[in-house]
Each structure stands twice: as structure tokens, then as C-alpha cells.
JSON list of C-alpha atoms in Angstrom, two decimals:
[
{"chain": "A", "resi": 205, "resn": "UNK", "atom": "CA", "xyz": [77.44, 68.86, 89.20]},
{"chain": "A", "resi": 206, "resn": "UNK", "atom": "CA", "xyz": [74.80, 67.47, 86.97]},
{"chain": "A", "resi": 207, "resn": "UNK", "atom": "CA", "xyz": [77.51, 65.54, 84.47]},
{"chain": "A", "resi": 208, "resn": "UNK", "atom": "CA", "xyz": [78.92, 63.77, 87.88]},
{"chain": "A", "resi": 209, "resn": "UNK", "atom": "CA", "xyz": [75.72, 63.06, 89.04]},
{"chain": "A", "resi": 210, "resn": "UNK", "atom": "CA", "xyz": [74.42, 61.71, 85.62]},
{"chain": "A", "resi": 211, "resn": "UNK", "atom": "CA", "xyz": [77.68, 60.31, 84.06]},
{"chain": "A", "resi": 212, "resn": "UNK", "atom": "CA", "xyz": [80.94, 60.25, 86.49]},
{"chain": "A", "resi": 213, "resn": "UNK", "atom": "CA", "xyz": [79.14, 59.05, 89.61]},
{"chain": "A", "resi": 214, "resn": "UNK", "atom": "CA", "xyz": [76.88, 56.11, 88.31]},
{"chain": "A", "resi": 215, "resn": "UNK", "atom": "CA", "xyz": [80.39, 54.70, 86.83]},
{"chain": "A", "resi": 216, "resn": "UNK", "atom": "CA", "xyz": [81.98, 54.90, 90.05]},
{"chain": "A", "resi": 217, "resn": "UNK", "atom": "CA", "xyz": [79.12, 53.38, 92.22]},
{"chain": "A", "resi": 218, "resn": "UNK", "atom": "CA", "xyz": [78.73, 50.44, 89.62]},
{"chain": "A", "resi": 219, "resn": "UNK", "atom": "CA", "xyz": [82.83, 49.62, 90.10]},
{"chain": "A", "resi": 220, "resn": "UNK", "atom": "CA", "xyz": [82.75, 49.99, 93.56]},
{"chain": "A", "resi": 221, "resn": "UNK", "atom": "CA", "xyz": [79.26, 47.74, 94.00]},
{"chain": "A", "resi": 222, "resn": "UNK", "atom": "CA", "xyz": [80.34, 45.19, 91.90]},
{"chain": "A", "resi": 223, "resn": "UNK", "atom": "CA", "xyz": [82.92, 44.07, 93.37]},
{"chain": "A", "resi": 224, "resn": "UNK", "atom": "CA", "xyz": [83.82, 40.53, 94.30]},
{"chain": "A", "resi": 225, "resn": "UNK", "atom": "CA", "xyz": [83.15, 40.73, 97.65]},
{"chain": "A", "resi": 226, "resn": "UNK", "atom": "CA", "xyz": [79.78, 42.97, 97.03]},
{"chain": "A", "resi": 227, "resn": "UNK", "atom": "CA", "xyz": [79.04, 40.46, 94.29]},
{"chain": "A", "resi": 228, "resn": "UNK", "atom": "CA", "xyz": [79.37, 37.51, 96.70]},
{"chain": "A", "resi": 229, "resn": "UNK", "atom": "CA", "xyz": [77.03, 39.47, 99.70]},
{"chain": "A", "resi": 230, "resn": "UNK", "atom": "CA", "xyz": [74.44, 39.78, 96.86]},
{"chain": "A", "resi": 231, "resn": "UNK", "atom": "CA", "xyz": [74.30, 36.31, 96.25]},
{"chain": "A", "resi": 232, "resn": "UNK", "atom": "CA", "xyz": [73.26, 35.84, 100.19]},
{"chain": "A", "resi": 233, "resn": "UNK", "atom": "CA", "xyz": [69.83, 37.35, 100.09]},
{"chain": "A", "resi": 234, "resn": "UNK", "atom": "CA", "xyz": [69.03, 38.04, 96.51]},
{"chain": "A", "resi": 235, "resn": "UNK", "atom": "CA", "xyz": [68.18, 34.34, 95.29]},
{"chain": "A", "resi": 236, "resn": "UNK", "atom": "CA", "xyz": [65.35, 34.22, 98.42]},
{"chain": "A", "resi": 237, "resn": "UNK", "atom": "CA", "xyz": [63.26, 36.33, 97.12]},
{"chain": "A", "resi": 238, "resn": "UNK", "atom": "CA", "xyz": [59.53, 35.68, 95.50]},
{"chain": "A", "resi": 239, "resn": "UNK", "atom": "CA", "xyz": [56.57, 36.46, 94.01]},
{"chain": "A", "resi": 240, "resn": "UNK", "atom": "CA", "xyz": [56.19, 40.21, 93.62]},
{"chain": "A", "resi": 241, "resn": "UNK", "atom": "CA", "xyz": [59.62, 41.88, 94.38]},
{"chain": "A", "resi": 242, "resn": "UNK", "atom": "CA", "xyz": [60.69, 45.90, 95.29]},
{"chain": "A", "resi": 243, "resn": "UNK", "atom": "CA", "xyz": [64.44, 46.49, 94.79]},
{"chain": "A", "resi": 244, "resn": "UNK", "atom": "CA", "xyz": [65.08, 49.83, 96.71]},
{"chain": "A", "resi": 245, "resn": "UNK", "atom": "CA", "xyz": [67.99, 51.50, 95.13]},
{"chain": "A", "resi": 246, "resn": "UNK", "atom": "CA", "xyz": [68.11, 48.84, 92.00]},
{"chain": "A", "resi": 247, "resn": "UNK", "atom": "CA", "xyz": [70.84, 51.26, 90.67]},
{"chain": "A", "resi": 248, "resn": "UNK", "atom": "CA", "xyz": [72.61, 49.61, 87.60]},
{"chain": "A", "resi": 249, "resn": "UNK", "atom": "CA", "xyz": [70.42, 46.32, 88.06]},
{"chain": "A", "resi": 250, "resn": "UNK", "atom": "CA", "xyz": [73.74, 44.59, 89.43]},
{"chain": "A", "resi": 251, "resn": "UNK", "atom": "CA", "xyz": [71.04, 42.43, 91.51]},
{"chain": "A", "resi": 252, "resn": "UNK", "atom": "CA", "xyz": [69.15, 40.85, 88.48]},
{"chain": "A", "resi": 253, "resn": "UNK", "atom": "CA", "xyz": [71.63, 37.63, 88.12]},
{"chain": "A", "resi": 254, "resn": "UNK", "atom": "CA", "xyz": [71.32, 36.82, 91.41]},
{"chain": "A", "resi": 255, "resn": "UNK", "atom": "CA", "xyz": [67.48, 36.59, 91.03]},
{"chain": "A", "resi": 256, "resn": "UNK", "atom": "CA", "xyz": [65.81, 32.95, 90.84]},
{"chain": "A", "resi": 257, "resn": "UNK", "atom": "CA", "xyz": [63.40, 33.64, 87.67]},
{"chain": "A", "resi": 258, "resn": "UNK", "atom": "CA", "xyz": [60.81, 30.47, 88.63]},
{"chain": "A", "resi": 259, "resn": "UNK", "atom": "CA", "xyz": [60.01, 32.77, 91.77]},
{"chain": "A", "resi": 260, "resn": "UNK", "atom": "CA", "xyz": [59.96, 36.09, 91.08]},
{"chain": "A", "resi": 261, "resn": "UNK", "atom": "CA", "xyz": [56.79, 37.84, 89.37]},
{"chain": "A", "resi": 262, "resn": "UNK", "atom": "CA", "xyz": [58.30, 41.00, 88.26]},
{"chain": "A", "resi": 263, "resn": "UNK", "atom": "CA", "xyz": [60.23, 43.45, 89.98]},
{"chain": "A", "resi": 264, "resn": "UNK", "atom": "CA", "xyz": [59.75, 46.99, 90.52]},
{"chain": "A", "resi": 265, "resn": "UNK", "atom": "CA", "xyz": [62.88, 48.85, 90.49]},
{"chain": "A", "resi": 266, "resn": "UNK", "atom": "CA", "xyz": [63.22, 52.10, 92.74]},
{"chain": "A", "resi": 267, "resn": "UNK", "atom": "CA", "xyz": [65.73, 53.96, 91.64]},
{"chain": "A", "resi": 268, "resn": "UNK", "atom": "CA", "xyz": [65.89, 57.84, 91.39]},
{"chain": "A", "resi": 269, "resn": "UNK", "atom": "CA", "xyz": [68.95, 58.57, 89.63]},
{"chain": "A", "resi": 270, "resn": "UNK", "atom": "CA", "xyz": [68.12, 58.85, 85.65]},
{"chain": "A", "resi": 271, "resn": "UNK", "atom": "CA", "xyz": [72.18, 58.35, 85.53]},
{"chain": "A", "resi": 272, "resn": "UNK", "atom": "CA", "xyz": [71.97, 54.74, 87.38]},
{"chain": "A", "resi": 273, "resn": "UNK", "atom": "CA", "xyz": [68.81, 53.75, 85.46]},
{"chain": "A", "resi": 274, "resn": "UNK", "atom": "CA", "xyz": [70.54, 54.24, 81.60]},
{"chain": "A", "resi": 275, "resn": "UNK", "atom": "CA", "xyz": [73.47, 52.66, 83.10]},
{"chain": "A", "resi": 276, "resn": "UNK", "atom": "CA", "xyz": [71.05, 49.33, 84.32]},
{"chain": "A", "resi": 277, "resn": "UNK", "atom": "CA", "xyz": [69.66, 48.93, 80.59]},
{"chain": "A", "resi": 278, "resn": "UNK", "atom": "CA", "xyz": [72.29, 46.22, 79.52]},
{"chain": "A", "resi": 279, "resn": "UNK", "atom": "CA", "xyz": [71.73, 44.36, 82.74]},
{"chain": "A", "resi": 280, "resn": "UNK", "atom": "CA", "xyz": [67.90, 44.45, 82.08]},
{"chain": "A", "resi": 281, "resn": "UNK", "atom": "CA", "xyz": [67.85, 43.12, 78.68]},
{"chain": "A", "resi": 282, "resn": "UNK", "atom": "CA", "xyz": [70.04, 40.36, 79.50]},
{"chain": "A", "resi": 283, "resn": "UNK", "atom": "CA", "xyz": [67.74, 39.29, 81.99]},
{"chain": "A", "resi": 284, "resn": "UNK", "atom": "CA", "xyz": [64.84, 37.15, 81.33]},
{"chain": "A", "resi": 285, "resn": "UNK", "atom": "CA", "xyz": [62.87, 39.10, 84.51]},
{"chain": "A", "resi": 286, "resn": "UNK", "atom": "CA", "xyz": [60.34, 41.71, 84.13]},
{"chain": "A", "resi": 287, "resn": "UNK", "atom": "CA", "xyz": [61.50, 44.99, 85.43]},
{"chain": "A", "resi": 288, "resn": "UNK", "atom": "CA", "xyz": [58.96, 47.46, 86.40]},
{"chain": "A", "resi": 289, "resn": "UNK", "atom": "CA", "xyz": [60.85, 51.68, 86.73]},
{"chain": "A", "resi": 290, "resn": "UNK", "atom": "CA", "xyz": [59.77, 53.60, 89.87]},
{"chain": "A", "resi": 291, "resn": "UNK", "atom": "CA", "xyz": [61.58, 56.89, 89.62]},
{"chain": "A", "resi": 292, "resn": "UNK", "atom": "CA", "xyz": [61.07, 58.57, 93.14]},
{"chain": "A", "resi": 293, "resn": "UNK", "atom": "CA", "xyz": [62.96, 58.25, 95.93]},
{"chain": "A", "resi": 294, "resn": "UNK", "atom": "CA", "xyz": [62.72, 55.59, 98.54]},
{"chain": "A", "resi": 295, "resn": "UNK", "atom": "CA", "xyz": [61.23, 58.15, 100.69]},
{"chain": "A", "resi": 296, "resn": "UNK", "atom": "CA", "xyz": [58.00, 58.29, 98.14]},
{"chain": "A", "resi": 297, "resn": "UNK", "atom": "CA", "xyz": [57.18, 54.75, 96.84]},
{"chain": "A", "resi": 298, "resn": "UNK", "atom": "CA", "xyz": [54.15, 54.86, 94.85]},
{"chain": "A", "resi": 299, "resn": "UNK", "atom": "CA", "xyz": [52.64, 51.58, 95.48]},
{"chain": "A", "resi": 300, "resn": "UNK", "atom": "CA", "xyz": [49.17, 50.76, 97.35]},
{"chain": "A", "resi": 301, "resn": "UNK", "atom": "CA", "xyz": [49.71, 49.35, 100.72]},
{"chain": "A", "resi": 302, "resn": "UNK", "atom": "CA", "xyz": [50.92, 45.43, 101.12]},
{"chain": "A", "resi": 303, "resn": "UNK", "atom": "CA", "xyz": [51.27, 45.35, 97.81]},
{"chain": "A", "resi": 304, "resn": "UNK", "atom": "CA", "xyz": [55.25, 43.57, 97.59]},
{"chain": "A", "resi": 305, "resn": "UNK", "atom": "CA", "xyz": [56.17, 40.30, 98.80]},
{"chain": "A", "resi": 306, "resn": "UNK", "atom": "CA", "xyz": [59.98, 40.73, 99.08]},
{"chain": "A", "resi": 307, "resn": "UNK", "atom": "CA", "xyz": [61.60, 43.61, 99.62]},
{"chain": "A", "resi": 308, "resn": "UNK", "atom": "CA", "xyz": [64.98, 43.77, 98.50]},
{"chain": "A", "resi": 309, "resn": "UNK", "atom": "CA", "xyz": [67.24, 46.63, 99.89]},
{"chain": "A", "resi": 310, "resn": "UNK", "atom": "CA", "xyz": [71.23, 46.25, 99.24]},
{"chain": "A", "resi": 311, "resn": "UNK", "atom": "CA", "xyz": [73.96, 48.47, 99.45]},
{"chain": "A", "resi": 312, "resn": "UNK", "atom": "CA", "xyz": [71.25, 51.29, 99.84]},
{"chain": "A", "resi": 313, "resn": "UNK", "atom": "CA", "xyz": [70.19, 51.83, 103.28]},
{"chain": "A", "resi": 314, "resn": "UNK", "atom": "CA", "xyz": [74.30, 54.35, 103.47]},
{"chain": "A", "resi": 315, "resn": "UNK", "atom": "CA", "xyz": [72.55, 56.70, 101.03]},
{"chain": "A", "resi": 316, "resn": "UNK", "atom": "CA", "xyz": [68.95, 57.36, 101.50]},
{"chain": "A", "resi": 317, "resn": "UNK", "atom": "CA", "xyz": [68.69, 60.91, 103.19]},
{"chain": "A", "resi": 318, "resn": "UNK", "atom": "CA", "xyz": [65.00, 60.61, 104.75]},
{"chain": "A", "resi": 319, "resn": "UNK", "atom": "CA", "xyz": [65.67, 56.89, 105.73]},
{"chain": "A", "resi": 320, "resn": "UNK", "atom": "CA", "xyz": [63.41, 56.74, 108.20]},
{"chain": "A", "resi": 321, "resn": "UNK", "atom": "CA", "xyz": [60.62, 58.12, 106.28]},
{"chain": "A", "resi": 322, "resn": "UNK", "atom": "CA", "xyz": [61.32, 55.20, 103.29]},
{"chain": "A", "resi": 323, "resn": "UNK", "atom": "CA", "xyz": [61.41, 52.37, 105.75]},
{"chain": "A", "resi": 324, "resn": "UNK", "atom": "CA", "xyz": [58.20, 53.40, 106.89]},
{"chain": "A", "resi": 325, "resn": "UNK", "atom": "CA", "xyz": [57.25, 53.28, 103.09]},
{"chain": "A", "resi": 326, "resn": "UNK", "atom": "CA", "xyz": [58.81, 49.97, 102.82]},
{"chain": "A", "resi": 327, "resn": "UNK", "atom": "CA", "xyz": [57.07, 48.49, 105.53]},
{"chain": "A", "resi": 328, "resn": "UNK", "atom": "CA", "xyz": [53.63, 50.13, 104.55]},
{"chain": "A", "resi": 329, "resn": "UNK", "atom": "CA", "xyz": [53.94, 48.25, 100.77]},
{"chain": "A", "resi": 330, "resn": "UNK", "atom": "CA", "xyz": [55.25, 44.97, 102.32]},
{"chain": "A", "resi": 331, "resn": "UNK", "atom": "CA", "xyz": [52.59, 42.42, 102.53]},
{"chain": "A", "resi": 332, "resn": "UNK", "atom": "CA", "xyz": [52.17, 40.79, 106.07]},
{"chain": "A", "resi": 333, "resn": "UNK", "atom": "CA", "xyz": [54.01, 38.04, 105.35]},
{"chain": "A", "resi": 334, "resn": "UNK", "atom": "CA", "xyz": [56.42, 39.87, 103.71]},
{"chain": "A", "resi": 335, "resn": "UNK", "atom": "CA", "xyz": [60.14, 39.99, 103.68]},
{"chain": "A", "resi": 336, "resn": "UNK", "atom": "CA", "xyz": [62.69, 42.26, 103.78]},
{"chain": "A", "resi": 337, "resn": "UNK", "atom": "CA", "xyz": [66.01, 41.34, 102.81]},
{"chain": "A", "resi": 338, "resn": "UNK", "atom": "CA", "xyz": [68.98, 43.19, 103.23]},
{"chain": "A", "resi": 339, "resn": "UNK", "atom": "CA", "xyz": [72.36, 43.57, 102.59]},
{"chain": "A", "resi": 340, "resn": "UNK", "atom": "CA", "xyz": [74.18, 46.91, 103.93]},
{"chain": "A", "resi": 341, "resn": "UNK", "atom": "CA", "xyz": [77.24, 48.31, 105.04]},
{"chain": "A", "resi": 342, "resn": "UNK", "atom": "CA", "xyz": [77.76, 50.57, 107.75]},
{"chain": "A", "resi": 343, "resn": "UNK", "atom": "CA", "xyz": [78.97, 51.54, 111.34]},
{"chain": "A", "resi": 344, "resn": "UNK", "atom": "CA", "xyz": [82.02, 49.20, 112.12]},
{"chain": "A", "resi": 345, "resn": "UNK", "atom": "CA", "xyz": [82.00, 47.56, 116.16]},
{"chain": "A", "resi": 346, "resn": "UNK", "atom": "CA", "xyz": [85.52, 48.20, 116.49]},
{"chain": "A", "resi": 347, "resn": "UNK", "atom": "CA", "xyz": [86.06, 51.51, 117.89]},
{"chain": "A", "resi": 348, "resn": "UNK", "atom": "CA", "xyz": [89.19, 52.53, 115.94]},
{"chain": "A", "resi": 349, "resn": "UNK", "atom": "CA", "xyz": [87.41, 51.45, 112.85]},
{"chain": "A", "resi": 350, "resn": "UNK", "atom": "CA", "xyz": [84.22, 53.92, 114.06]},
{"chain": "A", "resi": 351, "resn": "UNK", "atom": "CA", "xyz": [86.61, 56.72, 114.89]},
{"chain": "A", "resi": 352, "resn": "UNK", "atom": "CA", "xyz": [87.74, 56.91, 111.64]},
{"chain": "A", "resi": 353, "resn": "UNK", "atom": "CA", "xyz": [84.31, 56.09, 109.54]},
{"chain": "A", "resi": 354, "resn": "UNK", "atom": "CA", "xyz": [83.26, 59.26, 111.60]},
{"chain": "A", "resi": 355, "resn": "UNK", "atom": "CA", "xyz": [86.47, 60.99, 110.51]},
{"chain": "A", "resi": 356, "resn": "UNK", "atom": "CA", "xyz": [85.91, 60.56, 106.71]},
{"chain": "A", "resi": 357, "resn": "UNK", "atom": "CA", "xyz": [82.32, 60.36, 106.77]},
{"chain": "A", "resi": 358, "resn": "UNK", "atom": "CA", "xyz": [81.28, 63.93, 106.21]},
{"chain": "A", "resi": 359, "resn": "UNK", "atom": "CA", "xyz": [83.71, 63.82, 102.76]},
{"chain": "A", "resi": 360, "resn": "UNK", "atom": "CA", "xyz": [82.84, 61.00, 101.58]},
{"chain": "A", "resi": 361, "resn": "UNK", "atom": "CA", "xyz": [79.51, 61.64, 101.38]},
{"chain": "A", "resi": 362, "resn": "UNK", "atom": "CA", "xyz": [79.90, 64.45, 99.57]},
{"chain": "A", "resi": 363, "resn": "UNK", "atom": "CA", "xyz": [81.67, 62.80, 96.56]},
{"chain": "A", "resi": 364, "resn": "UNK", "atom": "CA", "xyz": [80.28, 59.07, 96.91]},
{"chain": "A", "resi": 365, "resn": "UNK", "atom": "CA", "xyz": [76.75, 60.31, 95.93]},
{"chain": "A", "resi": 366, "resn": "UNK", "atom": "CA", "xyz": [75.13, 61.14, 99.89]},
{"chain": "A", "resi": 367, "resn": "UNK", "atom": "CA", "xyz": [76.54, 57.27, 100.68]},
{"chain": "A", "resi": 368, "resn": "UNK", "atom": "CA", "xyz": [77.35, 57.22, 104.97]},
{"chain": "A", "resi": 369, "resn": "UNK", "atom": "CA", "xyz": [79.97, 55.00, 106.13]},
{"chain": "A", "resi": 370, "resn": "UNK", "atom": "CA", "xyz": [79.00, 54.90, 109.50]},
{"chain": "A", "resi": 371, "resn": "UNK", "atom": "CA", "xyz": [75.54, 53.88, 110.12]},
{"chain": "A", "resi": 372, "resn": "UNK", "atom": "CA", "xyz": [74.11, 51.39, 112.55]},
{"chain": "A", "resi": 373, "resn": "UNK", "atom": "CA", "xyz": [71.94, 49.50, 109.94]},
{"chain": "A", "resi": 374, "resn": "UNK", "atom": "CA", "xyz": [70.42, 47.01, 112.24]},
{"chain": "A", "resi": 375, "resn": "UNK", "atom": "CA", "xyz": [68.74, 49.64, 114.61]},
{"chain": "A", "resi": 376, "resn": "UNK", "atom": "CA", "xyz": [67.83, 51.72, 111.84]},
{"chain": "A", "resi": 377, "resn": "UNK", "atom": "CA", "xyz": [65.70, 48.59, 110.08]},
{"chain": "A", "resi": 378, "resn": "UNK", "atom": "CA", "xyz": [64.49, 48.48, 114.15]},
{"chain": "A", "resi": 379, "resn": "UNK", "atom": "CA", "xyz": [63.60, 52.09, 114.30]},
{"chain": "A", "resi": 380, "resn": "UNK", "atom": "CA", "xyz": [61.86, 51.58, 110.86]},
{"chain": "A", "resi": 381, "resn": "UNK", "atom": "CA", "xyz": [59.37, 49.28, 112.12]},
{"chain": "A", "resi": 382, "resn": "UNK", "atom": "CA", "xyz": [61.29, 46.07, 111.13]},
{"chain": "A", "resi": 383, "resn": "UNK", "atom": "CA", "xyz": [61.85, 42.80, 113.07]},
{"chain": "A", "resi": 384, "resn": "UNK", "atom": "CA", "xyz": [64.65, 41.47, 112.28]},
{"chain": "A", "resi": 385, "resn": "UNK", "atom": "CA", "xyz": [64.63, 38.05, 112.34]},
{"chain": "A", "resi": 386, "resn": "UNK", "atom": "CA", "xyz": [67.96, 36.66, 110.84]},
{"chain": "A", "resi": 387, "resn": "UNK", "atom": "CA", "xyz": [71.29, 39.56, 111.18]},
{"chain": "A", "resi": 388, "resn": "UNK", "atom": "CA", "xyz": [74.36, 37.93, 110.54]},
{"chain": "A", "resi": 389, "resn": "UNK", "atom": "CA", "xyz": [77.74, 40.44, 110.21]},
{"chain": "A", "resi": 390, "resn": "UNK", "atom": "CA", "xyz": [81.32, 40.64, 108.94]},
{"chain": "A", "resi": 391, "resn": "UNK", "atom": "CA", "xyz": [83.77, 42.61, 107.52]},
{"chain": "A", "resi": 392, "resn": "UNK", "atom": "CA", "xyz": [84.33, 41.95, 103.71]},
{"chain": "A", "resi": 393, "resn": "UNK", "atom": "CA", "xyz": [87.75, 40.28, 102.64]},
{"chain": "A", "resi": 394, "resn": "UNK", "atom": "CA", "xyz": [90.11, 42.48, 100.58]},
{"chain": "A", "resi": 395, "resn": "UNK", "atom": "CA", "xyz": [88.46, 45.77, 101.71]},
{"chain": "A", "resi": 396, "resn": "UNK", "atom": "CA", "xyz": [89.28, 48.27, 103.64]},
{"chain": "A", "resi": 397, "resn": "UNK", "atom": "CA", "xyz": [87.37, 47.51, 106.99]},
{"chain": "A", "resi": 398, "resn": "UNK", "atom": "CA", "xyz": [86.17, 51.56, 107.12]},
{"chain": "A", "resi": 399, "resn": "UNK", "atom": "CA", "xyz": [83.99, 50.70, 104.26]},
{"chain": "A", "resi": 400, "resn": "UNK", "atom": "CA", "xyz": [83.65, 47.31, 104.15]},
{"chain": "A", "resi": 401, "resn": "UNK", "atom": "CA", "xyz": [81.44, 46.14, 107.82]},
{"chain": "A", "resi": 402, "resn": "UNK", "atom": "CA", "xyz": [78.46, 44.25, 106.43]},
{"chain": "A", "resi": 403, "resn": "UNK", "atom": "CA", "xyz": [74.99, 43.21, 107.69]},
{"chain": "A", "resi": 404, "resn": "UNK", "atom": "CA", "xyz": [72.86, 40.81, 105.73]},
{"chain": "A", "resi": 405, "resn": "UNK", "atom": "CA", "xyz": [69.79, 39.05, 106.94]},
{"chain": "A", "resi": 406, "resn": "UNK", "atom": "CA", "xyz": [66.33, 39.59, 106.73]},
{"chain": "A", "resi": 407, "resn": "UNK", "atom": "CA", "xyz": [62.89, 41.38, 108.65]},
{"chain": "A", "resi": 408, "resn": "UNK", "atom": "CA", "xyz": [59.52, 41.13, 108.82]},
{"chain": "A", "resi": 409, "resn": "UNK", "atom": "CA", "xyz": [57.27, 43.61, 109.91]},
{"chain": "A", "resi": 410, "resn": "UNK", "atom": "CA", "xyz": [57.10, 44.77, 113.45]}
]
């Protein structure tokens, strides 16, 4: 289990979240954020391109998975951006209170267990003026599409690293003491629509 975890499974989340289509939902809410940034779930670092340097300070990178962080080193050196490692889990973020100006949460929100619990931690760190922006997929509106995101769910999050197909994303930012304040939604192009229903936008605090 630990060479998937550390080896097999980082591979496979880095093809499947770099995608074209993943790629091009990135570049919606990355290049807004400022000042001091928290990337929850930074994974392989597929986020740093999308980045505008002037306006970011540094970045603190959440990620949890020792696997994911070797496989974000290329990404990082390429980048002119100062990276800063957090290795807990988004349910634990060691960071004094209001301390981030963006929060930056994509294609992360499927596979947090506790996610309640970290957006509380999110909001706590985000400055008052703060912003969250997201970038998630989850629970389809079609009803077919739901029936069968519920059907595969329980496998595929055994072998896609705890990732949940079928969340509702934009009550769970609610029920995490988020406004949201922008929510746009689609399905992505050339995917299949049980995994590929997006939200993007962004929140403030509640």
C-alpha cells in the first residue's frame, strides 16, 4: 500500500489533474490571487504557472502526501515563486490566525476526509479580507449523472487516493463558514460528466 501511495498514486493524480480541461479551470482562479497565498492540497505544484509572480508573496504549500511533494520539486524550481512546505493535513494547518490573504483550494475539496474540520482551519488563517478561491469537482445536478457518481463512488475512492465524486462543493464551502460570493458551474469538455461537474468561484468569510 505504501509504494501506491508514495509512487503509483501521485503519478496517476498528476495525469489525471493535468489535464487540458483541469489545466484550463486552473487558469480561472489561480492568476487572482495575492500577497500571502495557502494552496490546500498543492500536490505536484501543477498550480505554480498559473500564479502572477508581481502579486504573490510566497506561498505555503499544504500538502500531506511525501509522494506528491517529491513529485512537485521540478515544478518548484522552475518557478520563480517562493514555496513555503506545510506537511499536515488540511484538517491541521499550522498557521496563526488571519495570517493568508488568498486561499487557494483546487481539485482538493473530493479528498479531504475531515473537510469540515479544514474549512474551519481555512477560514480561521484567512485574513478578513481574505479570499478563497476555488476550483472543485463534485456532485453532478443531473440526476442520472448523481445516480451513478453514487454508484462508483465508494470504489473509486478507494483507488483514486480517498478522492469523492459526488460532493455538493458549494454547500460544503457554506457549511464551512464561507460566503460565497462568485459560483459559476459546468461540466468539463472531453470528460466523462461523472467526474468531470465543476465549480469555480470564490468566498469570503461568513
Amino acid at each position: 500500500m505504501k509504494f501506491y501511495e508514495n509512487y503509483l498514486l501521485p503519478n496517476l493524480i498528476n495525469c489525471a489533474c493535468s489535464s487540458k480541461p483541469v489545466r484550463y479551470q486552473r487558469q480561472k482562479v489561480v492568476p487572482k490571487a495575492q500577497g500571502r497565498v495557502l494552496e490546500v492540497g498543492m500536490g505536484s505544484a501543477l498550480n505554480l504557472p498559473y500564479y502572477e509572480a508581481d502579486n504573490i508573496e510566497f506561498i505555503w504549500g499544504l500538502e500531506p502526501s511525501e509522494g506528491m511533494r517529491k513529485k512537485a520539486q521540478a515544478n518548484i524550481q522552475a518557478s520563480p515563486l517562493e514555496v513555503k512546505w506545510l506537511n499536515l493535513p488540511g484538517e491541521e494547518i499550522p498557521l496563526e490566525d488571519n495570517r493568508a490573504d488568498t486561499i487557494v483550494l483546487t481539485f482538493t475539496l473530493c479528498s479531504i476526509a475531515e473537510w469540515q474540520a479544514a474549512l474551519e482551519q481555512m477560514r480561521r488563517v484567512l485574513k478578513p479580507d481574505g479570499r478563497l478561491l476555488f476550483a472543485e469537482h463534485g456532485k453532478a445536478p443531473d440526476s442520472s449523472v448523481c445516480r451513478c457518481q453514487n454508484l462508483l463512488n465508494p470504489a473509486w475512492k478507494i483507488i483514486a487516493g480517498g478522492c469523492n465524486l459526488n460532493r455538493p462543493i458549494a454547500e460544503m464551502l457554506t457549511q464551512g463558514g464561507f460566503n460565497i460570493k462568485q459560483l459559476k458551474t459546468a461540466y468539463l469538455p472531453s470528460t466523462p460528466r461523472t467526474f468531470g461537474f465543476n465549480y469555480w468561484g470564490w468566498a469570503s468569510k461568513a
